Coordinates of C-alpha atoms in Angstrom, one line a residue:
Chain A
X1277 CA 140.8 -17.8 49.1
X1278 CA 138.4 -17.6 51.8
X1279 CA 134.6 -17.0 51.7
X1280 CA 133.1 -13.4 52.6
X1281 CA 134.3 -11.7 55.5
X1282 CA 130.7 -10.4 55.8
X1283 CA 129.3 -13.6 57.6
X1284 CA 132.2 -13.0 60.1
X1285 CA 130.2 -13.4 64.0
X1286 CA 131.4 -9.6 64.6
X1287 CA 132.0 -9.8 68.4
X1288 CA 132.0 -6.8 70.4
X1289 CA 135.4 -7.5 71.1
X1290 CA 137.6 -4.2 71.0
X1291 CA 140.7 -6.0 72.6
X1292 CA 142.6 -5.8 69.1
X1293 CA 142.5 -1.9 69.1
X1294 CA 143.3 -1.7 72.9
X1295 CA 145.9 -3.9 72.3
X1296 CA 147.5 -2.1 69.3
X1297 CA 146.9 1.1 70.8
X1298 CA 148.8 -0.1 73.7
X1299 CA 151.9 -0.6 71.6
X1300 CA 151.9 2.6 70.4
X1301 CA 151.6 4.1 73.1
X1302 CA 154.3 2.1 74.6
X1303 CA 156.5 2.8 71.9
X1304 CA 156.0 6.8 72.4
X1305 CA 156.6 6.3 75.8
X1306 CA 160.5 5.3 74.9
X1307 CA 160.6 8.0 72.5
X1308 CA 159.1 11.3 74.0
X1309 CA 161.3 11.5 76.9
X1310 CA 161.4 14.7 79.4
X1311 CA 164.4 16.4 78.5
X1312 CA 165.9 19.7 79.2
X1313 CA 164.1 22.9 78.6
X1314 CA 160.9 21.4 80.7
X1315 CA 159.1 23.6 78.7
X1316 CA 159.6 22.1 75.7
X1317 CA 159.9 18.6 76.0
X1318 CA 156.6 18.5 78.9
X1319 CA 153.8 20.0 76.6
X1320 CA 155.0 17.9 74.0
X1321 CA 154.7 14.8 76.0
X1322 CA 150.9 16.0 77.1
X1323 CA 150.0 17.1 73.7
X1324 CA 150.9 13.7 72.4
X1325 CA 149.3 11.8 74.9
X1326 CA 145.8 13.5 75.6
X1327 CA 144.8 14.1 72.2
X1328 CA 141.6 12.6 71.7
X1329 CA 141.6 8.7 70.6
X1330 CA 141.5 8.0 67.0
X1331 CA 141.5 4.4 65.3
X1332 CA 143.9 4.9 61.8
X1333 CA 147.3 4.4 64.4
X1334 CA 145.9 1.5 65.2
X1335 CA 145.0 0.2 62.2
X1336 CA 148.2 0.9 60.5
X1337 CA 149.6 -2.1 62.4
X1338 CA 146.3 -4.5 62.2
X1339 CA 146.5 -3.7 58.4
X1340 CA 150.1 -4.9 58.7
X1341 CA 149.4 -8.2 60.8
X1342 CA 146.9 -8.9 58.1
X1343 CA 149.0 -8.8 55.4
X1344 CA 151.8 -11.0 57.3
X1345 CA 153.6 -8.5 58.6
X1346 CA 154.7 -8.2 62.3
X1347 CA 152.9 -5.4 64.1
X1348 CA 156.6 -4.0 65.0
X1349 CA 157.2 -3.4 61.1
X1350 CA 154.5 -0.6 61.3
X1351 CA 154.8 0.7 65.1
X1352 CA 156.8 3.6 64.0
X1353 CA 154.2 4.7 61.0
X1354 CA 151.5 4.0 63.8
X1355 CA 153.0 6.4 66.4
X1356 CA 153.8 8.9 63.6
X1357 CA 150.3 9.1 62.6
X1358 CA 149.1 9.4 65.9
X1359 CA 151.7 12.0 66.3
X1360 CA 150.2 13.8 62.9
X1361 CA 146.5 13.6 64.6
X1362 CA 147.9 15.3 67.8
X1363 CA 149.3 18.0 66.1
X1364 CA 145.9 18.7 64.5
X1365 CA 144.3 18.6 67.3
X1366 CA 146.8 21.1 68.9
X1367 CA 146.5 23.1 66.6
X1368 CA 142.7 23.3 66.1
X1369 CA 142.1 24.4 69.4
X1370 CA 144.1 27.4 68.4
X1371 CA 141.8 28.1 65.3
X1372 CA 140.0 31.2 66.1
X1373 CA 136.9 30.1 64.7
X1374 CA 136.5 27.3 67.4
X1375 CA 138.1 28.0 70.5
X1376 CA 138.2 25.0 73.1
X1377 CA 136.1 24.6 75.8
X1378 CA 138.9 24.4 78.3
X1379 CA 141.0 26.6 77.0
X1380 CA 144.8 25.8 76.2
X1381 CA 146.4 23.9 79.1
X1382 CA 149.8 26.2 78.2
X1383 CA 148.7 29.0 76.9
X1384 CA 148.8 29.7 72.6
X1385 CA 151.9 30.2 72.4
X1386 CA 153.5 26.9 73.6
X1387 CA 150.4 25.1 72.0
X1388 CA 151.4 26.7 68.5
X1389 CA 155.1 25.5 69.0
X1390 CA 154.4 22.3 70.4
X1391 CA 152.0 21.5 67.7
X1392 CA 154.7 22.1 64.7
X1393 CA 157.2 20.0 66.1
X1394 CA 155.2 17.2 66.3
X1395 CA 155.1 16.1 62.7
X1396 CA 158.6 16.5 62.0
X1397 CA 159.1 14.3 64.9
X1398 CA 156.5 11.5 63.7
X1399 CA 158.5 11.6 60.5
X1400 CA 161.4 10.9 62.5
X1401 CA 160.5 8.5 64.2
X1402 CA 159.5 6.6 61.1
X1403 CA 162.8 7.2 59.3
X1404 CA 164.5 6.0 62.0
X1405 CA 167.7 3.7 60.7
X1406 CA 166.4 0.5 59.5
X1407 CA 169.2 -2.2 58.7
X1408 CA 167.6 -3.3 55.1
X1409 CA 167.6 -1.5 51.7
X1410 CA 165.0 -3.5 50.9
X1411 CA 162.7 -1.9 54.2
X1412 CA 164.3 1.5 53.6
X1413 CA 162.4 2.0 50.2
X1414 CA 159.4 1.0 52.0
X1415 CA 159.7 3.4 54.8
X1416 CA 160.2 6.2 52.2
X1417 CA 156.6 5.2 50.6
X1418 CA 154.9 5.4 53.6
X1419 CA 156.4 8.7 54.6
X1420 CA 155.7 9.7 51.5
X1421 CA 152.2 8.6 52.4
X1422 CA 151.8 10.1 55.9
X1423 CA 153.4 13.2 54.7
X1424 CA 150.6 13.6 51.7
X1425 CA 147.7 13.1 54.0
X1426 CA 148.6 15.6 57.0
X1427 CA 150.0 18.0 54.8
X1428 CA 148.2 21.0 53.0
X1429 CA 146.4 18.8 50.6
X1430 CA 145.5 16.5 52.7
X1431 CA 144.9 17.3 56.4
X1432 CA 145.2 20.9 55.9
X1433 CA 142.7 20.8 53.5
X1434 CA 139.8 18.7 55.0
X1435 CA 140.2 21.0 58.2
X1436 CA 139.6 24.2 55.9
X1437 CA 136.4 22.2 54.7
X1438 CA 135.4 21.6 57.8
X1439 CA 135.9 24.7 58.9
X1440 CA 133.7 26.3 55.4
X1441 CA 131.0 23.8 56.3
X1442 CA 131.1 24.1 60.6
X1443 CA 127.8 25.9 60.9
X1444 CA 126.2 25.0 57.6
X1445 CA 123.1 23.2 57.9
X1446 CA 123.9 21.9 54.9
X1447 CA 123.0 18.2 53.0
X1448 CA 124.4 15.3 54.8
X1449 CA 125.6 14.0 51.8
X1450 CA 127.7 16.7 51.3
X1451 CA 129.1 16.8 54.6
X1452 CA 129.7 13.3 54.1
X1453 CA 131.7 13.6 51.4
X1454 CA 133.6 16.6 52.1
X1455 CA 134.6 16.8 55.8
X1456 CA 134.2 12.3 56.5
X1457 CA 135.8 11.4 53.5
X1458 CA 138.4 14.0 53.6
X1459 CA 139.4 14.6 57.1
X1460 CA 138.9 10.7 58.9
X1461 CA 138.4 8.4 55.5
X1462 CA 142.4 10.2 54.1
X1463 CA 143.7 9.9 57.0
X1464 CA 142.6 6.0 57.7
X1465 CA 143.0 5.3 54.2
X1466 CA 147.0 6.6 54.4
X1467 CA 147.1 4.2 57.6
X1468 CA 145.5 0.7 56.0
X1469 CA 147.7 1.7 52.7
X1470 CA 151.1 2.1 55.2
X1471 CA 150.4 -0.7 57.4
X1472 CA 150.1 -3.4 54.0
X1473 CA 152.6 -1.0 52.6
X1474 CA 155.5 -1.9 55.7
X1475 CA 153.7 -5.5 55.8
X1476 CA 155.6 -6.1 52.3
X1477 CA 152.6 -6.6 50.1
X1478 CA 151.8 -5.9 46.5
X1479 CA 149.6 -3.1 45.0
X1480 CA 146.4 -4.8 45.0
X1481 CA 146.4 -5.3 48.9
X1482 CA 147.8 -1.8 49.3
X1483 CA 145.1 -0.3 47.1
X1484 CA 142.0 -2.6 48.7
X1485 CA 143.6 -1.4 52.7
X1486 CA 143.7 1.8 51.5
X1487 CA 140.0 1.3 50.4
X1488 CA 139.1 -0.1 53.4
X1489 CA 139.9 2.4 55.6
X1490 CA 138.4 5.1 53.8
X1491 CA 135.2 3.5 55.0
X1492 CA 136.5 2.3 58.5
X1493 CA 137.3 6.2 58.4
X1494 CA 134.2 7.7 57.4
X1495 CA 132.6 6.0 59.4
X1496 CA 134.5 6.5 62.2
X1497 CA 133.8 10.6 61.6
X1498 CA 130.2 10.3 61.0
X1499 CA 129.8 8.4 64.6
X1500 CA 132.0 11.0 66.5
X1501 CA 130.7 14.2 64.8
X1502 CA 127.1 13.3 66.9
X1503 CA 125.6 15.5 64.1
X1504 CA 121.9 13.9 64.6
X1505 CA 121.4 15.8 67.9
X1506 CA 120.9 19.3 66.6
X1507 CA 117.9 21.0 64.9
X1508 CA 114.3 19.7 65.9
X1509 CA 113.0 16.6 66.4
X1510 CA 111.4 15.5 63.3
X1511 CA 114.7 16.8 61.3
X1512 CA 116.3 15.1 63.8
X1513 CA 114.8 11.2 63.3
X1514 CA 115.4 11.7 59.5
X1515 CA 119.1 13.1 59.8
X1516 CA 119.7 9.1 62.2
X1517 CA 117.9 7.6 59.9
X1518 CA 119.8 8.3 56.8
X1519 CA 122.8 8.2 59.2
X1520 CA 122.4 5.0 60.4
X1521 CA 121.9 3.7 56.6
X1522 CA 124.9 5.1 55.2
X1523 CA 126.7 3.6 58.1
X1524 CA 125.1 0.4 57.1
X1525 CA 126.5 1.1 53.7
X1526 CA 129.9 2.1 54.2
X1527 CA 130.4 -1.3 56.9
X1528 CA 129.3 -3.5 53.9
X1529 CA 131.8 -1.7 50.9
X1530 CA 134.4 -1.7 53.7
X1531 CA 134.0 -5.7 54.7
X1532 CA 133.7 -6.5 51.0
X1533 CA 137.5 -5.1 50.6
X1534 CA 138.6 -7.7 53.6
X1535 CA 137.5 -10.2 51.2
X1536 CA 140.1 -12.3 49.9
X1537 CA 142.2 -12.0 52.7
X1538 CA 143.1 -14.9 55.1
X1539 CA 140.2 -15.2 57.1
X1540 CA 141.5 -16.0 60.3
X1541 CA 143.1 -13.4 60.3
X1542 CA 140.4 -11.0 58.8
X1543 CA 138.4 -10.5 62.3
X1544 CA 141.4 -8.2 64.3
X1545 CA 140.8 -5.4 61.8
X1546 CA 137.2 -6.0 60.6
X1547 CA 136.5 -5.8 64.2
X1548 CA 136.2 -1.7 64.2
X1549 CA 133.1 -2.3 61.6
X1550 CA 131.7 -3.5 64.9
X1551 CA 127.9 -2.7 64.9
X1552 CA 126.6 -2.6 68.4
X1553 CA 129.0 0.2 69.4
X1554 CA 128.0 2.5 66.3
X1555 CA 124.3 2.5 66.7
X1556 CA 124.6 3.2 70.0
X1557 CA 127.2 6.3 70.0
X1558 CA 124.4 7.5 67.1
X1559 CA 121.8 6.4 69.4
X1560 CA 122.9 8.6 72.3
X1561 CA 123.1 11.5 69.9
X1562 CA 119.1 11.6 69.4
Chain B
X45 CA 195.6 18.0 50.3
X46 CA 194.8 21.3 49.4
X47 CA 196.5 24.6 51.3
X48 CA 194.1 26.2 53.9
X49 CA 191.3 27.8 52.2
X50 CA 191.7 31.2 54.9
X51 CA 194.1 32.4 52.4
X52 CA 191.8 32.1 48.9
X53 CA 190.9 35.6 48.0
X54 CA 187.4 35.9 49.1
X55 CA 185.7 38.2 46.2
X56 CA 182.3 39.8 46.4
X57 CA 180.6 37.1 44.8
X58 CA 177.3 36.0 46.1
X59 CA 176.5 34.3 43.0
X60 CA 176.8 30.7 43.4
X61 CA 174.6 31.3 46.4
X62 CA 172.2 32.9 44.2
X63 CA 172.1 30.3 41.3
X64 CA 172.0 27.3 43.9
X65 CA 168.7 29.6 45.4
X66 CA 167.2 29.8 41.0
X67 CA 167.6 26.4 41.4
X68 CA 165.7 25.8 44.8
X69 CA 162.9 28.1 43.4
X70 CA 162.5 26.3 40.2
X71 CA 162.1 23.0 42.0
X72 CA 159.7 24.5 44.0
X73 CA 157.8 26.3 41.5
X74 CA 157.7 23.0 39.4
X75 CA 156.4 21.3 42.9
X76 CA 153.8 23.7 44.6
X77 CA 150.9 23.9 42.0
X78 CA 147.9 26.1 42.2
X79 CA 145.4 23.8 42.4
X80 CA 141.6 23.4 43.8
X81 CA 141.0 24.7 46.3
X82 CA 142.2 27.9 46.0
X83 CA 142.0 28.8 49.5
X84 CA 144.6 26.1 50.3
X85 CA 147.0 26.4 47.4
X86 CA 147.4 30.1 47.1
X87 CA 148.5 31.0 50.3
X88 CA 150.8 27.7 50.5
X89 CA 152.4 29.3 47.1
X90 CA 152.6 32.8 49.1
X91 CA 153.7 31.4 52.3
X92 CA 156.4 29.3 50.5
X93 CA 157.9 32.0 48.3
X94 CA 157.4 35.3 50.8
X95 CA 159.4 33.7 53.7
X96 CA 162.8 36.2 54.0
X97 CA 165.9 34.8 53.0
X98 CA 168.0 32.0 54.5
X99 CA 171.2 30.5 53.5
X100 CA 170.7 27.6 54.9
X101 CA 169.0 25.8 51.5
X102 CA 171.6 27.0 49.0
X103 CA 174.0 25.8 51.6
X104 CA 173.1 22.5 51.2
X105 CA 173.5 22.2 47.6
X106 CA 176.8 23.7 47.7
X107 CA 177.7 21.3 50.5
X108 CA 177.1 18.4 47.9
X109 CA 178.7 20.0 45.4
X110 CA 182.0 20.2 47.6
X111 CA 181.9 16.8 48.1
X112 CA 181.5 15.7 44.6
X113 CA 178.5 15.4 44.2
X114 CA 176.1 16.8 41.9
X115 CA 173.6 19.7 42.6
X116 CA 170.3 18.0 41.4
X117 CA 170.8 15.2 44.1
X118 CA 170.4 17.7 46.8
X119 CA 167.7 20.0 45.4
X120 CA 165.1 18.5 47.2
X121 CA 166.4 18.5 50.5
X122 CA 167.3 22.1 50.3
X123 CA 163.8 22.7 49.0
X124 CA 162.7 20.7 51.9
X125 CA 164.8 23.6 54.2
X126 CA 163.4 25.9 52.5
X127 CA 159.8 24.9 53.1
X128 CA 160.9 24.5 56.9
X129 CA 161.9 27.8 56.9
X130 CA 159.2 29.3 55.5
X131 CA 156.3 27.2 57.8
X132 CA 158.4 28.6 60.7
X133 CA 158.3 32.3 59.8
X134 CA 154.3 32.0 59.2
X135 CA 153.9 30.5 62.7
X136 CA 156.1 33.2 64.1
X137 CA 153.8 35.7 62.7
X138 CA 150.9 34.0 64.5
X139 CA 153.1 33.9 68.4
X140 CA 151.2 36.6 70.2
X141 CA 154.5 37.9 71.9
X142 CA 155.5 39.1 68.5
X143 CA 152.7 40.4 66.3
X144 CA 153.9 41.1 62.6
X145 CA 154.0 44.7 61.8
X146 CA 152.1 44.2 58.6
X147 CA 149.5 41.6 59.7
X148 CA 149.7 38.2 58.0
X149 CA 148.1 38.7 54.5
X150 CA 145.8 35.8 54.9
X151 CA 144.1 35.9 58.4
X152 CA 145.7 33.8 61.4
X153 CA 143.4 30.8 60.7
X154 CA 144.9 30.3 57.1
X155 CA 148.3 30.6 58.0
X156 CA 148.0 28.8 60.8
X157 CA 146.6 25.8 58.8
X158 CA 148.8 26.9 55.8
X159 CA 152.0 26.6 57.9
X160 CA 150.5 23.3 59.7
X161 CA 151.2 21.7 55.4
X162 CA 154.5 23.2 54.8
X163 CA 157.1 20.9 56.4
X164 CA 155.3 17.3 55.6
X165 CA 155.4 18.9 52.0
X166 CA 159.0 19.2 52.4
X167 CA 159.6 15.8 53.5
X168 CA 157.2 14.6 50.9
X169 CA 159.3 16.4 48.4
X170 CA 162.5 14.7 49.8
X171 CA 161.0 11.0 49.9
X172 CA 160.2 11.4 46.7
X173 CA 160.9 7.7 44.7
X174 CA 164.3 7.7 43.9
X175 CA 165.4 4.5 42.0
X176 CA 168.6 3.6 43.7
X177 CA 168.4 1.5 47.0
X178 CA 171.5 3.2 48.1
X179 CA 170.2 6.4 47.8
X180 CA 166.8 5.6 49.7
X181 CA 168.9 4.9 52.8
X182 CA 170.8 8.2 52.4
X183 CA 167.6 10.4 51.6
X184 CA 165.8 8.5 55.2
X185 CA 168.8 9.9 56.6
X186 CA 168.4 13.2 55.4
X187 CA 164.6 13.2 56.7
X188 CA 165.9 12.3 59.7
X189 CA 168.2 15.0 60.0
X190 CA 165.9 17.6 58.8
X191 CA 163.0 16.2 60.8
X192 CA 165.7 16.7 63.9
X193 CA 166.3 20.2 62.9
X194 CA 162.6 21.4 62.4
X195 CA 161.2 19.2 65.1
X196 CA 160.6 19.8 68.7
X197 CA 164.3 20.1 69.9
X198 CA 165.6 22.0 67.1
X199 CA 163.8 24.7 65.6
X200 CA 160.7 24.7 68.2
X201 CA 163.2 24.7 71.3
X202 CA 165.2 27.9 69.5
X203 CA 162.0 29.6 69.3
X204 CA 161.6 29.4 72.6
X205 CA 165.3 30.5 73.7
X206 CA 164.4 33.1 71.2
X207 CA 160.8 34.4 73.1
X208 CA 162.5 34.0 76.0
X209 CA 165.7 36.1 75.6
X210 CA 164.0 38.4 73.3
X211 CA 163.7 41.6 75.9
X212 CA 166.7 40.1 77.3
X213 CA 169.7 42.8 77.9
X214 CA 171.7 39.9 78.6
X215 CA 174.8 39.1 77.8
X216 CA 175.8 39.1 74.4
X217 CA 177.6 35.4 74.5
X218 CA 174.6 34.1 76.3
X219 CA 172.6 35.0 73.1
X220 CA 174.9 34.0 70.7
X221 CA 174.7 30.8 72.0
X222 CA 171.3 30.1 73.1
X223 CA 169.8 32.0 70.0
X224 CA 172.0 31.9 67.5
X225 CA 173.7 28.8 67.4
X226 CA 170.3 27.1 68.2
X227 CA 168.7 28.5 65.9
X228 CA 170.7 29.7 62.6
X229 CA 173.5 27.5 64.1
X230 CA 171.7 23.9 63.5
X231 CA 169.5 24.6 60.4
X232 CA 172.5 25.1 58.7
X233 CA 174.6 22.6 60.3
X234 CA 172.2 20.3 58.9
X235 CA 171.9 22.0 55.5
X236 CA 175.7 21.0 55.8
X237 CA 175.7 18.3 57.0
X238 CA 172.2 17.2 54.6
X239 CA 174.6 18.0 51.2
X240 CA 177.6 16.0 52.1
X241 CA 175.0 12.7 52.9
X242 CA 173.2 13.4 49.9
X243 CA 176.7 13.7 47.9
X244 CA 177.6 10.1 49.4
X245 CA 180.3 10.7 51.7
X246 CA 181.7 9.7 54.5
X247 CA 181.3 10.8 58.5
X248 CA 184.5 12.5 58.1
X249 CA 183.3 15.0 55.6
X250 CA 180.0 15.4 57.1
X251 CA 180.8 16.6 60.3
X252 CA 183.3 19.2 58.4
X253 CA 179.9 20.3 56.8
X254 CA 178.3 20.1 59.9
X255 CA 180.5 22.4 61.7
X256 CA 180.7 24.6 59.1
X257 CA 176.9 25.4 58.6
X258 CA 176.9 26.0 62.8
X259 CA 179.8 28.8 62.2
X260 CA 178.0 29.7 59.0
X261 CA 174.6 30.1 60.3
X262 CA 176.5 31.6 63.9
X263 CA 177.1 34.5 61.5
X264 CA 173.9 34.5 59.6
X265 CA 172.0 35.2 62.9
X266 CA 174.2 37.6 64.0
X267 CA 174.7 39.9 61.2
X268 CA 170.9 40.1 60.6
X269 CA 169.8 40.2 64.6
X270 CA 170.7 43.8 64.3
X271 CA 171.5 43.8 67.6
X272 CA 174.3 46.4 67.9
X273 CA 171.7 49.4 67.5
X274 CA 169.8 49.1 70.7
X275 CA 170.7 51.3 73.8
X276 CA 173.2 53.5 75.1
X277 CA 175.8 55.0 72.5
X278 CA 179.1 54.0 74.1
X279 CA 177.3 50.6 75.0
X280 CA 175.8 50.1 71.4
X281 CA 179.9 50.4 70.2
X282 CA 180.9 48.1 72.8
X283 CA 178.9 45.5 71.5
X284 CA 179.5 46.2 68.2
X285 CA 183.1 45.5 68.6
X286 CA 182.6 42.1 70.4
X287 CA 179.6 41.2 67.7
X288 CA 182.8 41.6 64.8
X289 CA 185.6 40.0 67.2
X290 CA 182.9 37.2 67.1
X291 CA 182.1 37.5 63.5
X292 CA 186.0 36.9 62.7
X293 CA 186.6 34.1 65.1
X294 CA 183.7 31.8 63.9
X295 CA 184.6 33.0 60.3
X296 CA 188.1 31.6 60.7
X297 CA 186.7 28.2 62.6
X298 CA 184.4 27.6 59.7
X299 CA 187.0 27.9 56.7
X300 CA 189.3 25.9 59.1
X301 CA 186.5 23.2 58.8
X302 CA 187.3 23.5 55.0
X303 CA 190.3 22.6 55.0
X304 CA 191.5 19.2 53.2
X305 CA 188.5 19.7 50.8
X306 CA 189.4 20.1 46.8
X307 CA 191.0 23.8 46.6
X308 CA 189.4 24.6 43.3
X309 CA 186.0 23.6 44.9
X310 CA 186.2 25.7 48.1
X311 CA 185.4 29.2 46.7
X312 CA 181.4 28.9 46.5
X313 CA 180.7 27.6 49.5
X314 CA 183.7 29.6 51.1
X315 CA 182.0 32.8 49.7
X316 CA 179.1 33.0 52.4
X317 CA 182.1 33.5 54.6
X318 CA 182.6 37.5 52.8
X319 CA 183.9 39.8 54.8
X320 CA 182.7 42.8 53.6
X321 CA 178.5 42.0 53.3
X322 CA 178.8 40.9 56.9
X323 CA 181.0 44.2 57.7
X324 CA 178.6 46.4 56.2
X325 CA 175.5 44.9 57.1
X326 CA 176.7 45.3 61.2
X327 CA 177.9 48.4 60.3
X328 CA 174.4 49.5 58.7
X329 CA 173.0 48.6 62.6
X330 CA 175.6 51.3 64.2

């Protein structure tokens, strides 16, 4: 056993992430290829690849390495969740209650399309034939997994909070809870779980990933919904400051689940609990 | 060996497709709970249950059957085809080229969302644990296949044949082809195909299946395409009498993809092949 994560030096080293990310991407590179009809197979390759960055592909396969996996056990689930968060994002720009700046690069009706197909293809991806019994049954759990969390109780269902809540100047708390928790903490919490899931390990590492990145998650949506820089200024200071603190909080629940596991290898994912880069994204908001 | 099925006495008898449906909606009901929030679950239940009818889920149950195996092992999958089905028909409520005539029931945003949860419910329904480590490797390869099917060259890329062909006067074989077979054609081929995997046999007997649910689902699009009624009279019986020459040619490929199976076991799936529903039904469109 090793001693508290929480004295780790966190550098401001984000190589781990751009690294992971990298083999995702390389690995929907091989599989999205431009096929016949063009207009198929070419919005699906740009949806994928220009939705905006998120962190739970990534730490499907850091969750996975820490476990003793190898990051290829979990590049699939990886790829399908960032295949799951590119369909939402699709799709939300086609949400009539939030139409996107730029419009839809091919029009609704592609976008719609394009957007179902993606999931099923994630799935696929995941499913894909593995040579073991023993790694099949694990492949079924975590598309069992992904499935849950971008489907209508999961996904679905944090974007209709979100959506309820979008111009409610409502407690921060509540928001917190509803649309963080919900939306980024399920969907990074489905990624830590698959990731030790497909690394092999038992329940109690399962449950503690999971845990884990529920907070890497929340965090995650508190930082990019820049939610400090509306109303006026006094509102505004108190809105950072309790911010800022809950971000404080969630970093130290979600350290305290790394505890326990190997510490050398405990920096890679505890990494995205980085501090500098946080307070200044919610600095920039003000 | 059995004698070729072409000659069993095809009676009126659409019930084993209707039982195998009973027993797709029961799984269902037992599966899609109403649950908080209501805004989510209700129209899920709606969207799930409202879709029109397909064949293609009892299909795949009777497909298992025929190879021996027994319906509850293919409940889910069909389920899952089901729920594919139905996402698809919301979304094509929401494609601007073809409003609904009665407006979708719960505003675009909902069903866009609502449709968004459908398939991953599916596949979450198929993964479900299953005991065996046999069976796991035959249920990935069932989400594979319907992944395939709903996924961005399957069901997506029909939909787009379809939008694109759909003021079409072109030719008839054209459509049957691109529309048809693309889109009726290969959810039921891997309805077919999905039962005889499911049912544990070999590649021999599930490319029969396969085939079978293309000439099967050939028909289905077809007959309910209603195509013969548009345009000129003398035109409108022209086609008709090419739409029933092609009727009767995929009917006979299709039973001729049943031959070799148990004789006594033939009749139920054989009995979506009915000559006289079809008849009538293009008839009807005169």
């Amino acid at each position: 056993m090793s001693g508290p994560p929480t004295t780790l030096p966190l550098r401001s080293s984000p190589d781990y992430w751009a690294s992971a990310n990298a083999d995702i991407q390389a690995h929907l590179e091989r599989a999205i290829q431009i096929r016949h009809p063009l207009a198929v197979s070419e919005p699906m390759r740009h949806l994928a690849f220009s939705a905006p960055e998120t962190t739970a592909p990534a730490l499907c396969l850091l969750a996975c390495e820490l476990v003793g996996g190898s990051r290829d056990q979990a590049v699939a689930a990886g790829s399908a969740l960032r295949l799951v968060h590119a369909a939402a994002s699709a799709h939300e720009g086609l949400l009539s209650s939030r139409p996107r700046k730029d419009g839809p690069k091919f029009g609704p009706n592609i976008e719609l399309l394009t957007g179902d197909g993606l999931i099923p293809f994630g799935l696929e991806l995941l499913a894909s034939p593995t040579t073991q019994a023993e790694s099949s049954s694990r492949v079924l759990r975590a598309i069992i997994e992904i499935a849950r969390a971008s489907g209508s109780h999961g996904m679905v269902e944090a974007r209709y909070n979100e959506i309820e809540m979008i111009d409610s100047d409502g407690d921060e708390e509540e928001w917190v809870e509803r649309v963080c928790k919900k939306k980024e903490g399920e969907i990074h919490a489905c990624a830590g779980a698959c990731g030790a899931i497909l690394g092999g390990r038992g329940e109690e590492e399962i449950e503690k990933l999971r845990r884990y990145g529920v907070y890497v998650g929340m965090i995650q949506g508190i930082v990019a919904a820049k939610r400090v820089g509306r109303g006026r200024r006094r509102r505004r200071r108190r809105r950072r400051t309790w911010l800022e603190r809950k971000v404080g909080e969630l970093r130290e629940l979600g350290l305290n689940e790394l505890k326990g596991f190997d510490r050398e290898k405990v920096e890679p994912i505890a990494s995205l609990m980085l501090t500098s880069e946080h307070d200044r994204r919610l600095r920039v908001t003000d």
